[in-house]
Amino acid sequence: SISLYAVAIAGALGAESVDYCDVDPDRLALAAELGANAIEGPPNGRLGSYPITVDGSASRAGLTCACRSTEPGGECTSVGVLFEPDTPMPLLEMYTRGVHFHIGRAMARPVIPDILELVAAGRLHPEKVTSAVVRWDDAPEALREPHSKLVIER
């Protein structure tokens, strides 16, 4: 779901174009609905040259593709968790192109006011990515069901 939120935010901020690569037909359809060019299939090598890339695949191939698809001086962010202890990365390529790499959870609190402004202005629609919103007391049952993005409110 984070990659789909990234698609939505890129569009809300005025990105000229957004490419989204995935193997899941439902996520591809949603990415297209959010304005992305949906690229079906597993990430292979390099998809292009982008100023900003986001890897949410949680796979070696996806991470490598995002790193290699980041233009010189660009920003590559990985939000997918790789549980393999020795995950190779194309570090020499990234070094020679000056790619900035960030992995881990985003520090969202400072940008929440900006996000809320985009929502209030009707430019960002996070509800399109959110698949279910349930009350706290209903969370145990909801967690047993597959959701692309489950939000639990308290």
CSV table of C-alpha atoms in Angstrom, one decimal:
chain,number,residue,atom,x,y,z
A,1,SER,CA,0.0,0.0,0.0
A,2,ILE,CA,2.9,2.4,0.6
A,3,SER,CA,3.9,2.3,-3.0
A,4,LEU,CA,0.3,3.1,-4.0
A,5,TYR,CA,0.3,6.0,-1.6
A,6,ALA,CA,3.5,7.2,-3.2
A,7,VAL,CA,1.8,7.1,-6.6
A,8,ALA,CA,-1.1,9.2,-5.2
A,9,ILE,CA,1.2,11.7,-3.5
A,10,ALA,CA,3.4,12.1,-6.6
A,11,GLY,CA,0.3,12.9,-8.7
A,12,ALA,CA,-1.1,15.3,-6.0
A,13,LEU,CA,2.2,17.2,-6.0
A,14,GLY,CA,2.2,17.6,-9.8
A,15,ALA,CA,4.5,14.9,-11.1
A,16,GLU,CA,4.6,14.9,-14.9
A,17,SER,CA,4.3,11.2,-15.0
A,18,VAL,CA,4.5,8.2,-12.6
A,19,ASP,CA,5.4,4.7,-13.5
A,20,TYR,CA,4.3,1.8,-11.3
A,21,CYS,CA,5.6,-1.8,-11.8
A,22,ASP,CA,3.9,-4.8,-10.1
A,23,VAL,CA,2.7,-8.3,-10.8
A,24,ASP,CA,-0.6,-7.9,-8.9
A,25,PRO,CA,-3.5,-7.0,-11.2
A,26,ASP,CA,-5.5,-5.3,-8.5
A,27,ARG,CA,-2.7,-3.0,-7.5
A,28,LEU,CA,-1.9,-2.3,-11.1
A,29,ALA,CA,-5.5,-1.3,-11.7
A,30,LEU,CA,-5.5,1.0,-8.7
A,31,ALA,CA,-2.2,2.5,-9.7
A,32,ALA,CA,-3.7,3.3,-13.2
A,33,GLU,CA,-6.8,4.7,-11.5
A,34,LEU,CA,-4.5,7.0,-9.5
A,35,GLY,CA,-2.9,8.2,-12.7
A,36,ALA,CA,0.2,6.0,-13.0
A,37,ASN,CA,1.5,4.3,-16.1
A,38,ALA,CA,1.0,0.7,-14.9
A,39,ILE,CA,3.8,-1.7,-16.0
A,40,GLU,CA,2.9,-5.3,-15.6
A,41,GLY,CA,5.5,-7.8,-14.7
A,42,PRO,CA,8.4,-8.4,-12.3
A,43,PRO,CA,11.0,-5.6,-12.0
A,44,ASN,CA,13.8,-6.4,-14.4
A,45,GLY,CA,17.2,-4.6,-14.4
A,46,ARG,CA,16.2,-1.0,-15.0
A,47,LEU,CA,12.9,0.6,-15.9
A,48,GLY,CA,14.2,4.0,-16.9
A,49,SER,CA,15.8,7.0,-15.3
A,50,TYR,CA,13.8,8.7,-12.6
A,51,PRO,CA,14.6,11.5,-10.1
A,52,ILE,CA,12.7,9.6,-7.4
A,53,THR,CA,12.2,5.9,-7.1
A,54,VAL,CA,10.3,3.9,-4.4
A,55,ASP,CA,10.8,0.2,-3.9
A,56,GLY,CA,8.0,-1.5,-2.0
A,57,SER,CA,8.5,-4.9,-3.5
A,58,ALA,CA,10.4,-6.5,-0.5
A,59,SER,CA,12.4,-8.4,-3.1
A,60,ARG,CA,16.1,-8.3,-4.2
A,61,ALA,CA,15.0,-7.8,-7.8
A,62,GLY,CA,12.7,-4.9,-6.9
A,63,LEU,CA,15.3,-3.2,-4.8
A,64,THR,CA,18.0,-3.6,-7.5
A,65,CYS,CA,15.6,-2.3,-10.2
A,66,ALA,CA,14.7,0.8,-8.1
A,67,CYS,CA,18.4,1.5,-7.3
A,68,ARG,CA,19.4,1.2,-11.0
A,69,SER,CA,16.4,3.2,-12.2
A,70,THR,CA,17.3,6.2,-10.1
A,71,GLU,CA,18.9,9.0,-12.1
A,72,PRO,CA,22.2,10.6,-11.1
A,73,GLY,CA,21.7,12.6,-7.9
A,74,GLY,CA,18.3,11.1,-7.5
A,75,GLU,CA,16.5,9.7,-4.4
A,76,CYS,CA,15.8,6.0,-4.0
A,77,THR,CA,13.6,4.9,-1.0
A,78,SER,CA,13.0,1.4,0.0
A,79,VAL,CA,9.9,0.7,2.2
A,80,GLY,CA,9.9,-3.0,1.6
A,81,VAL,CA,11.4,-5.3,4.3
A,82,LEU,CA,13.9,-7.8,3.1
A,83,PHE,CA,14.4,-10.6,5.6
A,84,GLU,CA,17.5,-12.0,3.8
A,85,PRO,CA,20.6,-11.2,5.8
A,86,ASP,CA,22.9,-10.6,2.8
A,87,THR,CA,20.9,-8.5,0.3
A,88,PRO,CA,23.2,-7.3,-2.5
A,89,MET,CA,22.8,-3.8,-3.9
A,90,PRO,CA,24.4,-2.2,-6.9
A,91,LEU,CA,26.5,0.1,-4.7
A,92,LEU,CA,29.2,0.9,-7.3
A,93,GLU,CA,26.5,2.1,-9.8
A,94,MET,CA,24.8,4.1,-7.1
A,95,TYR,CA,28.1,5.6,-5.9
A,96,THR,CA,29.1,6.7,-9.4
A,97,ARG,CA,25.7,8.3,-10.1
A,98,GLY,CA,25.5,9.9,-6.6
A,99,VAL,CA,22.2,8.2,-5.8
A,100,HIS,CA,20.8,9.0,-2.3
A,101,PHE,CA,19.4,5.9,-0.6
A,102,HIS,CA,16.9,5.8,2.3
A,103,ILE,CA,15.5,2.7,3.9
A,104,GLY,CA,13.1,2.4,6.8
A,105,ARG,CA,10.1,4.0,8.1
A,106,ALA,CA,9.4,7.6,7.1
A,107,MET,CA,9.2,10.2,9.8
A,108,ALA,CA,5.7,11.3,8.8
A,109,ARG,CA,4.7,13.6,11.6
A,110,PRO,CA,6.5,16.7,10.2
A,111,VAL,CA,4.7,16.4,6.8
A,112,ILE,CA,1.2,15.6,8.1
A,113,PRO,CA,0.0,19.2,7.8
A,114,ASP,CA,1.1,19.2,4.1
A,115,ILE,CA,-0.7,15.9,3.5
A,116,LEU,CA,-3.9,17.2,5.1
A,117,GLU,CA,-3.7,20.3,2.9
A,118,LEU,CA,-3.6,18.1,-0.2
A,119,VAL,CA,-6.5,16.1,1.0
A,120,ALA,CA,-8.5,19.2,2.0
A,121,ALA,CA,-7.8,20.7,-1.5
A,122,GLY,CA,-9.1,17.5,-3.1
A,123,ARG,CA,-5.8,16.8,-4.7
A,124,LEU,CA,-5.0,13.6,-2.7
A,125,HIS,CA,-7.4,10.8,-2.1
A,126,PRO,CA,-5.9,8.3,0.4
A,127,GLU,CA,-9.3,6.6,0.7
A,128,LYS,CA,-8.7,5.1,-2.8
A,129,VAL,CA,-5.8,3.1,-1.4
A,130,THR,CA,-7.4,2.2,2.0
A,131,SER,CA,-9.3,-1.0,1.6
A,132,ALA,CA,-11.0,-1.1,5.0
A,133,VAL,CA,-11.5,1.0,8.1
A,134,VAL,CA,-12.5,-0.8,11.2
A,135,ARG,CA,-13.1,0.0,14.9
A,136,TRP,CA,-10.5,-1.0,17.4
A,137,ASP,CA,-12.8,-3.7,18.9
A,138,ASP,CA,-13.2,-5.3,15.4
A,139,ALA,CA,-9.5,-5.3,14.7
A,140,PRO,CA,-8.8,-9.0,15.6
A,141,GLU,CA,-11.3,-10.3,13.1
A,142,ALA,CA,-10.4,-7.8,10.4
A,143,LEU,CA,-6.7,-8.8,10.7
A,144,ARG,CA,-7.7,-12.3,9.7
A,145,GLU,CA,-8.9,-11.0,6.3
A,146,PRO,CA,-6.7,-10.0,3.4
A,147,HIS,CA,-6.6,-6.3,2.9
A,148,SER,CA,-4.4,-4.1,0.8
A,149,LYS,CA,-4.5,-1.4,3.5
A,150,LEU,CA,-6.4,-1.9,6.7
A,151,VAL,CA,-6.8,1.2,8.9
A,152,ILE,CA,-7.8,0.6,12.5
A,153,GLU,CA,-9.4,3.5,14.4
A,154,ARG,CA,-9.6,3.9,18.1
